[in-house]
Coordinates of C-alpha atoms and ligand atoms in Angstrom, one line a residue:
M1 CA -107.4 34.3 127.3
S2 CA -105.8 34.1 130.7
E3 CA -106.2 37.8 131.6
Y4 CA -110.0 37.4 131.7
A5 CA -109.7 35.1 134.7
L6 CA -107.5 37.5 136.5
N7 CA -110.2 40.0 136.7
P8 CA -113.7 38.6 136.4
K9 CA -115.2 41.8 137.5
S10 CA -114.2 44.6 135.1
R11 CA -116.7 45.6 132.4
F12 CA -115.5 47.1 129.1
I13 CA -117.1 50.0 127.3
F14 CA -115.9 50.6 123.8
I15 CA -116.4 54.1 122.4
T16 CA -116.3 54.5 118.6
G17 CA -117.0 57.5 116.4
G18 CA -119.0 58.0 113.3
V19 CA -119.9 60.5 110.6
V20 CA -117.1 63.0 111.1
S21 CA -113.9 63.3 113.2
S22 CA -113.4 65.7 116.0
L23 CA -116.7 64.9 117.7
G24 CA -115.1 65.0 121.1
K25 CA -115.1 61.2 121.8
G26 CA -112.3 61.8 124.2
L27 CA -114.3 64.2 126.2
A28 CA -117.4 62.0 126.0
S29 CA -115.3 59.0 127.3
A30 CA -113.8 61.2 130.1
S31 CA -117.3 62.5 131.0
L32 CA -118.8 59.1 131.2
A33 CA -115.9 57.9 133.4
A34 CA -116.5 60.9 135.7
V35 CA -120.2 60.2 136.1
L36 CA -119.6 56.5 136.7
Q37 CA -117.1 57.5 139.3
A38 CA -119.7 59.7 140.9
R39 CA -121.8 56.6 141.3
G40 CA -119.0 55.0 143.2
Y41 CA -117.3 52.9 140.5
K42 CA -113.6 52.6 139.9
V43 CA -112.7 53.5 136.3
R44 CA -109.9 53.3 133.9
L45 CA -109.6 55.0 130.5
R46 CA -107.7 53.9 127.4
K47 CA -107.0 55.2 124.0
L48 CA -106.4 53.1 120.9
D49 CA -105.1 55.2 118.0
P50 CA -105.1 53.6 114.5
Y51 CA -102.3 55.7 113.0
L52 CA -98.9 54.2 112.2
N53 CA -96.7 56.4 114.4
V54 CA -95.4 54.5 117.4
D55 CA -96.6 57.5 119.5
P56 CA -97.5 61.1 118.7
G57 CA -94.1 62.3 120.1
T58 CA -92.6 63.0 116.6
M59 CA -95.8 64.6 115.2
N60 CA -96.1 68.3 114.6
P61 CA -98.4 69.8 117.3
C62 CA -100.1 71.9 114.6
Q63 CA -101.3 68.7 113.0
H64 CA -102.0 66.5 116.0
G65 CA -102.3 68.8 118.9
E66 CA -100.5 68.5 122.2
V67 CA -98.4 65.5 123.1
F68 CA -99.6 64.5 126.6
V69 CA -96.9 63.0 128.9
T70 CA -97.7 60.5 131.7
D71 CA -95.8 60.1 134.9
D72 CA -94.2 56.9 133.5
G73 CA -92.9 58.9 130.5
T74 CA -95.3 57.8 127.8
E75 CA -95.9 60.3 125.0
A76 CA -99.6 60.0 124.3
D77 CA -102.6 61.5 122.7
L78 CA -104.1 64.6 124.2
D79 CA -107.2 62.6 125.1
L80 CA -105.3 61.1 128.0
G81 CA -105.2 64.6 129.4
H82 CA -109.0 64.8 129.3
Y83 CA -109.1 61.4 131.0
E84 CA -106.8 62.5 133.8
R85 CA -108.5 65.8 134.3
F86 CA -112.0 64.3 134.5
S87 CA -111.3 61.2 136.4
G88 CA -108.2 62.1 138.4
V89 CA -106.7 58.7 137.6
P90 CA -103.1 59.1 136.4
A91 CA -102.7 57.5 133.0
K92 CA -100.0 54.9 132.4
K93 CA -98.1 53.4 129.5
T94 CA -100.7 50.7 129.3
D95 CA -103.4 53.2 128.6
S96 CA -102.3 54.3 125.2
V97 CA -101.5 52.4 122.1
T98 CA -101.2 53.0 118.3
T99 CA -101.1 50.8 115.3
G100 CA -97.4 51.6 115.1
K101 CA -96.8 50.2 118.6
I102 CA -99.0 47.1 117.9
Y103 CA -97.1 46.3 114.7
Q104 CA -93.7 46.9 116.4
R105 CA -94.6 44.3 119.1
V106 CA -95.9 41.8 116.5
I107 CA -92.8 42.2 114.4
E108 CA -90.5 42.0 117.5
K109 CA -92.3 38.7 118.5
E110 CA -92.0 37.4 114.9
R111 CA -88.2 38.1 114.9
R112 CA -87.9 36.3 118.3
G113 CA -89.6 33.2 116.8
F114 CA -92.5 33.6 119.2
Y115 CA -95.1 32.6 116.6
L116 CA -93.5 29.2 116.0
G117 CA -93.4 29.3 112.2
S118 CA -96.9 30.7 111.6
T119 CA -97.7 33.1 108.8
I120 CA -98.3 36.5 110.6
Q121 CA -101.6 38.1 109.7
V122 CA -103.7 41.0 110.7
I123 CA -106.2 38.5 112.0
P124 CA -105.4 36.9 114.4
H125 CA -101.9 38.2 115.2
V126 CA -102.5 42.0 115.1
T127 CA -106.0 41.7 116.5
N128 CA -104.7 39.4 119.4
E129 CA -102.1 42.0 120.2
I130 CA -104.8 44.7 120.4
K131 CA -106.9 42.4 122.6
E132 CA -104.0 41.9 124.9
F133 CA -103.5 45.6 125.2
I134 CA -107.2 46.1 126.0
L135 CA -107.2 43.4 128.7
S136 CA -103.7 43.9 130.2
D137 CA -102.8 45.7 133.5
I138 CA -106.3 45.8 135.0
T139 CA -106.8 45.0 138.6
D140 CA -110.0 45.9 140.4
E141 CA -111.5 48.4 138.0
D142 CA -115.3 48.3 137.6
F143 CA -115.2 49.9 134.2
V144 CA -112.5 50.1 131.6
L145 CA -113.4 52.6 128.9
C146 CA -111.6 52.1 125.6
E147 CA -111.8 54.9 123.0
I148 CA -111.1 53.9 119.4
G149 CA -109.5 56.8 117.6
G150 CA -110.6 57.8 114.1
T151 CA -114.0 57.3 112.4
V152 CA -115.8 54.1 111.6
G153 CA -115.0 53.2 108.0
D154 CA -111.3 54.3 108.2
I155 CA -109.2 51.5 106.7
E156 CA -106.7 51.8 109.6
G157 CA -109.5 51.3 112.2
Q158 CA -110.7 47.9 110.9
P159 CA -108.4 45.7 113.1
Y160 CA -109.6 47.5 116.2
L161 CA -113.2 47.0 115.4
E162 CA -112.5 43.3 114.8
A163 CA -110.6 43.1 118.1
I164 CA -113.3 44.7 120.1
R165 CA -116.0 42.6 118.5
Q166 CA -114.0 39.5 119.6
V167 CA -113.5 40.8 123.1
A168 CA -117.3 41.3 123.3
Y169 CA -117.9 37.8 121.9
E170 CA -115.5 36.2 124.4
L171 CA -116.3 38.2 127.5
G172 CA -120.1 38.2 126.8
R173 CA -122.4 41.1 126.1
D174 CA -123.2 41.5 129.8
R175 CA -119.6 42.6 130.4
T176 CA -119.2 44.7 127.3
M177 CA -120.9 47.7 125.9
F178 CA -120.5 49.6 122.6
I179 CA -121.2 53.3 122.5
H180 CA -121.2 55.1 119.1
V181 CA -120.6 58.8 119.1
T182 CA -122.1 60.5 116.0
L183 CA -123.2 63.9 114.6
L184 CA -126.7 64.9 113.7
P185 CA -126.2 67.7 111.2
Y186 CA -128.7 70.6 111.4
I187 CA -129.9 71.9 108.1
P188 CA -131.1 75.5 108.8
T189 CA -133.0 76.0 105.5
A190 CA -135.1 72.9 106.3
G191 CA -135.0 73.5 110.0
E192 CA -134.2 69.8 110.4
L193 CA -131.8 67.5 112.2
K194 CA -130.5 64.8 109.8
T195 CA -130.3 61.3 111.1
K196 CA -129.2 59.6 107.8
P197 CA -125.4 59.9 108.3
T198 CA -125.8 58.2 111.7
Q199 CA -127.9 55.4 110.3
H200 CA -125.2 54.8 107.6
S201 CA -122.5 54.9 110.2
V202 CA -124.3 52.4 112.4
K203 CA -124.8 50.2 109.3
K204 CA -121.0 50.3 108.8
L205 CA -120.4 49.2 112.4
Q206 CA -122.9 46.4 111.9
E207 CA -120.9 45.3 108.9
Y208 CA -118.0 44.7 111.3
G209 CA -120.3 42.7 113.5
I210 CA -120.8 45.4 116.1
Q211 CA -124.2 46.4 117.3
P212 CA -124.0 49.6 119.3
D213 CA -125.8 49.6 122.6
M214 CA -126.0 53.3 122.8
I215 CA -125.7 56.2 120.4
L216 CA -124.4 59.5 121.7
C217 CA -125.6 62.2 119.2
R218 CA -123.7 65.4 119.0
T219 CA -126.2 68.1 118.0
Q220 CA -126.6 71.9 118.1
V221 CA -130.4 71.7 118.8
P222 CA -132.5 69.3 120.9
I223 CA -133.5 66.1 119.2
P224 CA -137.2 65.8 118.6
E225 CA -138.8 62.7 120.1
N226 CA -139.8 61.4 116.7
E227 CA -136.3 61.6 115.4
K228 CA -135.0 59.8 118.5
R229 CA -137.6 57.0 117.8
K230 CA -136.5 56.9 114.2
L231 CA -132.8 56.6 115.1
A232 CA -133.6 53.9 117.7
L233 CA -135.6 51.8 115.3
F234 CA -133.3 52.1 112.3
C235 CA -130.1 51.7 114.4
N236 CA -131.6 48.8 116.4
V237 CA -130.9 50.7 119.7
K238 CA -133.3 51.2 122.6
E239 CA -134.9 54.6 122.4
E240 CA -133.7 55.6 125.9
N241 CA -130.2 54.7 124.8
V242 CA -130.2 57.4 122.1
I243 CA -128.5 60.1 124.1
T244 CA -128.6 63.8 123.2
A245 CA -125.1 65.5 123.4
M246 CA -125.7 69.2 122.9
D247 CA -122.8 71.6 122.5
A248 CA -121.8 72.9 125.9
A249 CA -120.4 76.3 126.9
S250 CA -117.7 74.6 129.0
I251 CA -116.2 71.2 128.8
Y252 CA -116.8 70.8 132.5
Q253 CA -120.5 71.1 131.9
V254 CA -120.4 67.9 129.8
P255 CA -120.6 65.3 132.7
L256 CA -123.6 67.1 134.1
A257 CA -125.2 67.3 130.7
Y258 CA -124.7 63.7 129.8
S259 CA -125.9 62.5 133.2
G260 CA -128.9 64.8 132.8
E261 CA -129.7 62.9 129.6
G262 CA -129.6 59.6 131.5
M263 CA -126.3 58.3 130.0
D264 CA -124.9 56.8 133.2
R265 CA -128.3 55.5 134.3
Q266 CA -128.6 53.6 130.9
V267 CA -125.0 52.3 131.1
C268 CA -125.8 50.9 134.6
K269 CA -129.0 49.4 133.3
H270 CA -127.1 47.8 130.4
F271 CA -124.8 46.1 132.9
N272 CA -127.7 45.1 135.3
L273 CA -126.3 47.4 138.0
P274 CA -128.5 49.5 140.3
Y275 CA -129.5 52.5 138.2
N276 CA -132.2 54.4 140.0
Q277 CA -130.3 56.3 142.6
P278 CA -129.3 59.9 141.6
T279 CA -125.7 60.6 140.7
D280 CA -123.9 63.0 143.1
L281 CA -122.4 65.6 140.8
S282 CA -122.2 68.4 143.3
K283 CA -118.4 68.9 142.8
W284 CA -119.0 69.4 139.1
E285 CA -121.9 71.8 139.8
H286 CA -119.6 73.8 142.1
I287 CA -117.0 74.5 139.4
I288 CA -119.7 75.2 136.8
N289 CA -121.2 77.8 139.2
I290 CA -117.8 79.5 139.5
L291 CA -117.3 79.4 135.7
K292 CA -120.8 80.9 135.2
S293 CA -120.5 83.7 137.7
P294 CA -116.9 84.5 138.5
E295 CA -115.9 87.4 140.7
G296 CA -114.0 89.0 137.9
E297 CA -112.0 88.5 134.7
V298 CA -108.3 88.6 134.0
R299 CA -106.5 88.5 130.6
I300 CA -103.4 86.5 130.2
A301 CA -101.3 86.3 127.1
V302 CA -99.9 83.0 125.8
V303 CA -97.1 83.7 123.5
G304 CA -96.4 80.6 121.5
K305 CA -95.8 79.3 118.0
Y306 CA -98.4 76.7 117.4
M307 CA -101.3 79.1 117.1
M308 CA -102.8 77.5 114.0
L309 CA -104.1 74.7 116.2
L310 CA -104.9 75.6 119.7
E311 CA -105.3 72.0 120.6
A312 CA -101.5 72.1 120.7
Y313 CA -101.9 73.9 124.1
K314 CA -104.8 71.9 125.4
S315 CA -103.5 71.1 128.9
L316 CA -102.1 74.6 129.2
H317 CA -105.5 76.1 128.4
E318 CA -107.2 73.9 131.0
A319 CA -104.5 74.6 133.7
L320 CA -105.1 78.4 133.3
I321 CA -108.9 77.8 133.6
H322 CA -108.2 75.7 136.7
G323 CA -106.0 78.5 138.1
G324 CA -109.0 80.9 137.4
I325 CA -111.5 78.6 139.2
A326 CA -109.3 78.4 142.3
N327 CA -109.2 82.2 142.4
K328 CA -113.0 82.4 141.4
Y329 CA -111.9 84.4 138.3
K330 CA -112.5 83.9 134.7
V331 CA -109.2 83.7 132.8
K332 CA -109.4 85.1 129.3
I333 CA -106.5 83.9 127.2
K334 CA -105.0 86.1 124.5
W335 CA -103.3 83.8 122.1
V336 CA -100.3 85.6 120.6
D337 CA -98.3 84.2 117.7
S338 CA -94.7 84.8 118.8
E339 CA -93.7 85.7 115.2
Q340 CA -96.0 88.7 115.5
L341 CA -93.7 90.0 118.2
E342 CA -90.8 90.0 115.8
K343 CA -92.6 92.5 113.5
E344 CA -94.4 94.7 116.1
D345 CA -93.5 96.2 119.4
A346 CA -94.3 94.1 122.4
S347 CA -96.0 97.0 124.1
N348 CA -98.5 97.3 121.2
I349 CA -99.5 93.6 121.6
L350 CA -99.1 92.9 125.3
N351 CA -100.4 96.2 126.8
D352 CA -103.8 94.8 127.5
V353 CA -102.8 91.7 129.4
S354 CA -102.1 91.2 133.1
A355 CA -99.7 88.3 132.8
I356 CA -97.6 86.6 130.1
L357 CA -96.9 82.9 129.6
V358 CA -94.4 81.5 127.2
P359 CA -95.1 77.7 126.8
G360 CA -93.1 74.8 125.5
G361 CA -91.9 74.5 121.9
F362 CA -89.3 73.2 119.5
G363 CA -87.3 74.8 116.7
E364 CA -86.3 78.3 115.6
R365 CA -89.4 79.9 114.3
G366 CA -90.8 82.6 116.5
T367 CA -88.1 82.4 119.2
L368 CA -87.0 86.0 118.9
G369 CA -90.6 87.0 119.4
M370 CA -90.7 84.9 122.6
I371 CA -87.6 86.6 123.8
N372 CA -89.1 90.0 123.1
A373 CA -92.2 89.1 125.1
I374 CA -90.0 87.9 128.0
K375 CA -88.0 91.1 128.0
Y376 CA -91.2 93.1 128.1
A377 CA -92.5 91.1 131.0
R378 CA -89.2 91.5 132.9
E379 CA -88.8 95.2 132.3
Y380 CA -92.5 96.1 133.0
K381 CA -92.7 93.7 135.9
I382 CA -95.6 91.8 134.4
P383 CA -96.2 88.3 136.0
F384 CA -94.4 85.8 133.8
L385 CA -94.4 82.1 133.6
G386 CA -92.0 80.3 131.2
I387 CA -92.6 76.6 130.6
C388 CA -89.9 74.3 129.2
F389 CA -88.8 76.1 126.0
G390 CA -90.3 79.3 127.6
M391 CA -88.0 78.9 130.6
Q392 CA -85.0 78.3 128.3
M393 CA -85.9 81.5 126.4
A394 CA -86.1 83.4 129.6
V395 CA -82.6 82.3 130.6
I396 CA -81.3 83.3 127.2
E397 CA -83.1 86.7 127.6
T398 CA -81.3 87.3 130.9
M399 CA -78.0 86.2 129.5
R400 CA -78.2 88.4 126.4
N401 CA -79.8 91.5 127.9
I402 CA -78.5 91.6 131.5
C403 CA -75.3 89.7 131.4
G404 CA -74.4 91.2 127.9
I405 CA -73.6 87.9 126.3
K406 CA -75.1 88.7 122.9
N407 CA -74.7 85.3 121.4
A408 CA -76.1 83.4 124.3
G409 CA -78.4 80.7 122.9
T410 CA -79.4 77.1 122.7
T411 CA -77.6 74.4 120.6
E412 CA -81.1 73.3 119.5
L413 CA -81.1 76.3 117.2
D414 CA -77.5 77.3 116.8
E415 CA -74.4 75.1 117.2
N416 CA -72.1 78.1 117.3
C417 CA -73.9 80.1 120.1
E418 CA -72.7 80.5 123.7
P419 CA -74.3 77.3 124.8
V420 CA -76.3 78.4 127.8
I421 CA -78.9 75.8 126.8
G422 CA -77.3 72.5 125.6
L423 CA -78.2 69.0 124.6
M424 CA -78.5 66.6 127.5
T425 CA -76.6 63.4 126.7
E426 CA -76.6 61.9 130.2
W427 CA -78.9 62.1 133.2
D428 CA -80.0 60.1 136.2
K429 CA -83.3 58.3 136.3
D430 CA -84.1 56.6 139.6
G431 CA -80.4 55.9 140.2
A432 CA -79.8 54.6 136.6
K433 CA -77.8 56.6 134.1
Q434 CA -79.7 57.5 130.9
I435 CA -77.5 58.0 127.9
R436 CA -78.4 59.7 124.6
H437 CA -76.4 60.2 121.4
K438 CA -76.4 63.3 119.3
D439 CA -77.4 61.5 116.2
G440 CA -79.7 59.0 117.9
D441 CA -83.5 58.4 117.3
L442 CA -85.8 61.4 117.9
G443 CA -88.8 59.3 118.9
G444 CA -89.2 58.5 122.7
T445 CA -85.7 59.6 123.6
M446 CA -86.3 62.9 125.4
R447 CA -86.1 63.2 129.2
L448 CA -89.7 62.1 129.7
G449 CA -92.1 61.8 132.5
A450 CA -91.9 62.3 136.3
Y451 CA -88.7 63.4 137.9
F452 CA -88.1 64.8 141.4
C453 CA -86.9 68.3 141.8
D454 CA -85.5 69.9 145.0
L455 CA -86.6 73.4 145.8
K456 CA -84.5 76.1 147.4
P457 CA -86.0 76.7 150.9
G458 CA -87.5 80.1 151.2
S459 CA -87.8 80.6 147.4
K460 CA -91.0 81.7 145.8
A461 CA -91.3 78.2 144.2
A462 CA -91.0 76.5 147.7
Q463 CA -93.6 78.9 149.1
I464 CA -96.0 78.2 146.2
Y465 CA -95.7 74.4 146.5
G466 CA -95.5 74.5 150.3
T467 CA -92.8 71.9 150.2
D468 CA -89.1 71.5 149.3
K469 CA -89.4 68.4 147.1
I470 CA -91.7 68.0 144.1
S471 CA -92.3 65.6 141.2
E472 CA -93.2 67.0 137.9
R473 CA -93.5 65.7 134.3
H474 CA -90.9 66.5 131.7
R475 CA -90.4 66.4 128.0
H476 CA -87.2 68.0 126.8
R477 CA -83.9 67.2 125.1
Y478 CA -82.0 70.4 126.1
E479 CA -81.2 71.9 129.5
V480 CA -79.9 75.0 131.1
N481 CA -76.2 74.4 131.6
I482 CA -75.5 74.4 135.3
K483 CA -72.2 76.1 134.8
Y484 CA -74.0 79.4 134.1
K485 CA -75.7 79.3 137.5
D486 CA -73.5 81.8 139.2
M487 CA -73.6 84.2 136.3
L488 CA -77.4 84.0 136.3
N489 CA -77.4 84.5 140.0
K490 CA -75.4 87.7 139.7
A491 CA -77.9 88.9 137.1
G492 CA -80.7 88.4 139.6
M493 CA -82.0 85.1 138.1
I494 CA -81.8 82.5 140.8
V495 CA -81.9 78.7 140.2
T496 CA -84.5 77.7 142.8
G497 CA -85.2 74.2 141.6
L498 CA -82.6 71.5 140.8
S499 CA -82.6 67.8 139.9
P500 CA -81.7 65.8 143.1
D501 CA -78.2 65.2 141.7
G502 CA -77.7 69.0 141.4
N503 CA -77.0 68.8 137.7
L504 CA -80.1 70.1 136.0
P505 CA -81.6 73.5 136.7
E506 CA -85.4 72.9 136.9
I507 CA -86.7 76.3 138.1
V508 CA -85.4 79.9 137.7
E509 CA -86.8 83.0 139.4
L510 CA -86.1 86.6 138.9
Q511 CA -85.4 88.3 142.2
D512 CA -86.3 91.8 141.4
H513 CA -89.7 91.1 140.0
P514 CA -93.2 90.5 141.6
W515 CA -93.7 87.1 139.8
F516 CA -91.2 85.8 137.2
I517 CA -90.7 82.0 137.2
G518 CA -89.4 79.6 134.5
V519 CA -89.8 75.9 134.9
Q520 CA -88.2 73.2 132.9
F521 CA -91.1 70.8 133.4
H522 CA -94.7 70.9 132.3
P523 CA -96.9 71.8 135.3
E524 CA -100.0 72.0 133.1
L525 CA -100.0 68.3 132.6
K526 CA -100.8 67.7 136.3
S527 CA -103.4 70.3 136.8
R528 CA -107.0 69.1 137.3
P529 CA -110.2 71.1 137.9
F530 CA -110.5 69.6 141.4
E531 CA -106.7 69.8 142.1
P532 CA -105.6 73.0 140.3
H533 CA -101.8 73.1 140.0
P534 CA -100.2 75.4 142.6
L535 CA -98.1 77.3 140.1
F536 CA -101.1 78.1 138.0
V537 CA -103.1 79.1 141.0
S538 CA -100.3 81.5 142.1
F539 CA -99.7 82.8 138.6
V540 CA -103.3 83.6 138.0
K541 CA -103.4 85.3 141.4
A542 CA -100.4 87.4 140.4
A543 CA -102.2 88.3 137.2
I544 CA -105.3 89.3 139.2
D545 CA -103.2 91.4 141.6
N546 CA -101.5 93.1 138.7
S547 CA -104.8 93.8 136.9
R548 CA -105.9 95.6 140.1
L549 CA -102.9 97.8 139.9
V550 CA -103.6 99.0 136.3
Ligands
LIG1 N1 -87.1 72.2 122.6 C1 -86.8 72.2 124.0 C2 -86.1 71.0 124.4 O1 -86.1 69.9 123.8 C3 -88.0 72.4 124.9 C4 -89.0 71.3 124.8 C5 -90.3 71.7 125.3 O2 -90.7 72.9 125.4 N2 -91.2 70.7 125.6 O3 -85.4 71.0 125.5

């Protein structure tokens, strides 16, 4: 394979999961990347998802969680959010793949006649495509960490295990490492940690020709030495490579915890790299200290519609925490199902919070409740941040309740409304016109990824960002119609952010309000613990100031 020659240096770490799903493989991968970075290495993180969707863009957030969007407009698994937050390395299109995408490429090639008459099979054609993904677009990274989604034993995962086995065979074991993340269940009646499921899971991996080099054991209680020895012996892994991964109070504790257990030292040892020097994790210690002893606590309501799975708001949750860290405050989020605000008075539900955030969303359910929350925030001068759908709802609220246009709405929900928010069928991307059709595909066709936005000089947004031009990530199909700009202006809602061509309102602000901002983009996707997003820093500060008034 030619790509190998291109980069003789990169080492590949494959992270698989066993026993049960939701073990936090993404977090484990991100944490390992962070501690390797702290040792001075350059890292890259990748996610391989065995499901058949081409990307998670069309999946219900209540099932799959948040759809993370990269600068280059890829809709990807939320683990890419962990990767970016922990490593600070912006993820790219080439860092996320699914079986759907792999098959799409194989079938496209087959149609083009690329395979010169061969019978197309899972091995080698699908596995080769997976290998190509793993090895592509790498320059001078020291480590490429590839997380395989799902659990060992899943039918969908088999081609991935075969592909990573082949990569290890071809690159050599000194350039590859297999880390298996498992669960040690604790049986309280017996007072014992059980290693059997891990043993079975490793046996399953071995059936695919993969011998893990390290086992990362998720556990509620410390692993007794004799159990570690047993695991090492039966799983054919060095004892010091059986790593304890205890549940942590904060996800930002995880790199410190893993490093404390010797994970990065053992990884370096595996690759014959210097391993004795201590890892400098002082920046992680710094944020943990703030999280452990904040100067105060502030409550912020998130009024959304995907409350049955809070993973749907993963980046948002983290961005609020980052805003808190920057202000040395603990942010307590009150998750409010917007439908509740359709049955009950907003003042009953929101009277104990210092700020209100309405996040992104799709579809009708719960929208009236969001509008009620926004009205309450506007009237009682409670700091408000509306993100994407939340901004669109804020514009509708102003149009209905200040401008008196009772049927103001979005064509996403009602074709016959006064279309203050309408479908975007044309927009500019880097000088090229993007065109969409009303009845076109839903997958991958939104206005996605990073776009520039010009800020109105002197506006609150410009003050917060400290600049007049920003770039933010987007994921929307509808837009505030620019023709309502003057009407909004008269109502005190000013458009303070615009796409560079002046066609798309990107930010609105209420004038007669201490802190009321709606943004068409998703600032939460770019917030990181060490680079908190300015909007969240300012929003949390406004919440703190408001809490002091109460
Ligand atoms: N549903 C809205 C749109 O497509 C908002 C999308 C979002 O909140 N991400 O424009």
